GROMACS .gro file of C-alpha atoms in nm:
model
  106
    1UNK     CA    1   0.000   0.000   0.000
    2UNK     CA    2   0.112   0.353  -0.071
    3UNK     CA    3   0.095   0.653   0.163
    4UNK     CA    4   0.034   0.902  -0.115
    5UNK     CA    5  -0.050   0.934  -0.482
    6UNK     CA    6   0.297   1.080  -0.530
    7UNK     CA    7   0.460   0.767  -0.385
    8UNK     CA    8   0.251   0.542  -0.614
    9UNK     CA    9   0.345   0.753  -0.917
   10UNK     CA   10   0.714   0.736  -0.823
   11UNK     CA   11   0.706   0.358  -0.798
   12UNK     CA   12   0.518   0.339  -1.128
   13UNK     CA   13   0.780   0.557  -1.296
   14UNK     CA   14   1.063   0.340  -1.162
   15UNK     CA   15   0.901   0.019  -1.284
   16UNK     CA   16   0.812   0.174  -1.621
   17UNK     CA   17   1.175   0.278  -1.667
   18UNK     CA   18   1.296  -0.075  -1.591
   19UNK     CA   19   1.041  -0.222  -1.834
   20UNK     CA   20   1.165   0.020  -2.101
   21UNK     CA   21   1.523  -0.099  -2.043
   22UNK     CA   22   1.416  -0.463  -2.072
   23UNK     CA   23   1.208  -0.391  -2.382
   24UNK     CA   24   1.502  -0.229  -2.562
   25UNK     CA   25   1.685  -0.563  -2.568
   26UNK     CA   26   1.379  -0.781  -2.627
   27UNK     CA   27   1.254  -0.949  -2.941
   28UNK     CA   28   0.935  -0.828  -3.106
   29UNK     CA   29   0.691  -1.051  -2.916
   30UNK     CA   30   0.849  -0.984  -2.577
   31UNK     CA   31   0.869  -0.611  -2.655
   32UNK     CA   32   0.495  -0.597  -2.717
   33UNK     CA   33   0.423  -0.794  -2.398
   34UNK     CA   34   0.647  -0.566  -2.189
   35UNK     CA   35   0.487  -0.251  -2.331
   36UNK     CA   36   0.140  -0.396  -2.264
   37UNK     CA   37   0.247  -0.468  -1.907
   38UNK     CA   38   0.387  -0.114  -1.872
   39UNK     CA   39   0.061   0.039  -1.997
   40UNK     CA   40  -0.153  -0.179  -1.770
   41UNK     CA   41   0.066  -0.104  -1.468
   42UNK     CA   42   0.054   0.273  -1.516
   43UNK     CA   43  -0.322   0.265  -1.580
   44UNK     CA   44  -0.377   0.061  -1.263
   45UNK     CA   45  -0.162   0.290  -1.048
   46UNK     CA   46  -0.337   0.598  -1.185
   47UNK     CA   47  -0.679   0.458  -1.097
   48UNK     CA   48  -0.567   0.317  -0.760
   49UNK     CA   49  -0.401   0.643  -0.657
   50UNK     CA   50  -0.714   0.854  -0.714
   51UNK     CA   51  -0.820   0.791  -0.353
   52UNK     CA   52  -0.476   0.858  -0.204
   53UNK     CA   53  -0.373   1.195  -0.060
   54UNK     CA   54  -0.121   1.416  -0.238
   55UNK     CA   55   0.200   1.550  -0.086
   56UNK     CA   56   0.221   1.916   0.007
   57UNK     CA   57   0.454   2.131   0.209
   58UNK     CA   58   0.381   2.328   0.521
   59UNK     CA   59   0.627   2.574   0.672
   60UNK     CA   60   0.563   2.670   1.034
   61UNK     CA   61   0.661   3.031   1.102
   62UNK     CA   62   0.812   2.947   1.441
   63UNK     CA   63   0.933   2.640   1.625
   64UNK     CA   64   0.627   2.449   1.744
   65UNK     CA   65   0.536   2.108   1.885
   66UNK     CA   66   0.432   1.852   1.623
   67UNK     CA   67   0.096   1.824   1.804
   68UNK     CA   68   0.021   2.191   1.731
   69UNK     CA   69   0.126   2.158   1.367
   70UNK     CA   70  -0.086   1.846   1.320
   71UNK     CA   71  -0.385   2.021   1.473
   72UNK     CA   72  -0.329   2.327   1.254
   73UNK     CA   73  -0.302   2.127   0.932
   74UNK     CA   74  -0.545   1.843   0.993
   75UNK     CA   75  -0.756   1.952   1.288
   76UNK     CA   76  -0.628   1.631   1.446
   77UNK     CA   77  -0.332   1.635   1.685
   78UNK     CA   78  -0.311   1.254   1.673
   79UNK     CA   79  -0.137   1.285   1.333
   80UNK     CA   80   0.170   1.443   1.493
   81UNK     CA   81   0.365   1.115   1.473
   82UNK     CA   82   0.303   1.107   1.098
   83UNK     CA   83   0.462   1.452   1.058
   84UNK     CA   84   0.757   1.357   1.280
   85UNK     CA   85   0.823   1.031   1.092
   86UNK     CA   86   0.779   1.174   0.742
   87UNK     CA   87   1.019   1.460   0.812
   88UNK     CA   88   1.276   1.296   1.040
   89UNK     CA   89   1.208   1.547   1.317
   90UNK     CA   90   1.453   1.493   1.604
   91UNK     CA   91   1.220   1.596   1.884
   92UNK     CA   92   0.842   1.615   1.838
   93UNK     CA   93   0.818   1.899   2.089
   94UNK     CA   94   1.042   2.124   1.883
   95UNK     CA   95   0.970   2.120   1.509
   96UNK     CA   96   1.192   2.395   1.363
   97UNK     CA   97   1.015   2.699   1.226
   98UNK     CA   98   1.098   2.835   0.883
   99UNK     CA   99   1.174   2.488   0.744
  100UNK     CA  100   0.933   2.329   0.494
  101UNK     CA  101   0.772   2.006   0.610
  102UNK     CA  102   0.639   1.736   0.380
  103UNK     CA  103   0.276   1.670   0.470
  104UNK     CA  104  -0.019   1.489   0.318
  105UNK     CA  105  -0.329   1.675   0.204
  106UNK     CA  106  -0.578   1.718   0.484
   0.00000   0.00000   0.00000
């Protein structure tokens, strides 16, 4: 499972690139099969990622606890751990201000 539509798209791009590399050295029949697989994979990931949140950035003006930031963004302080983990915050009580954080859409 993917956390975000952006993550699913990134994985899809990586796999598509590898299929392109394989297809370049393949015979005609295998080339067609690999390109069909590539198309089906990207179509599936596009449809599956429609329900996933997108990545955004949020820059707190001052140093704040992750709980306050989570409540500000999501209206839900229980998502503080998500912000801490996604951004490698050293201490959840002191998220540095002025530094962009990667967050999921609310």
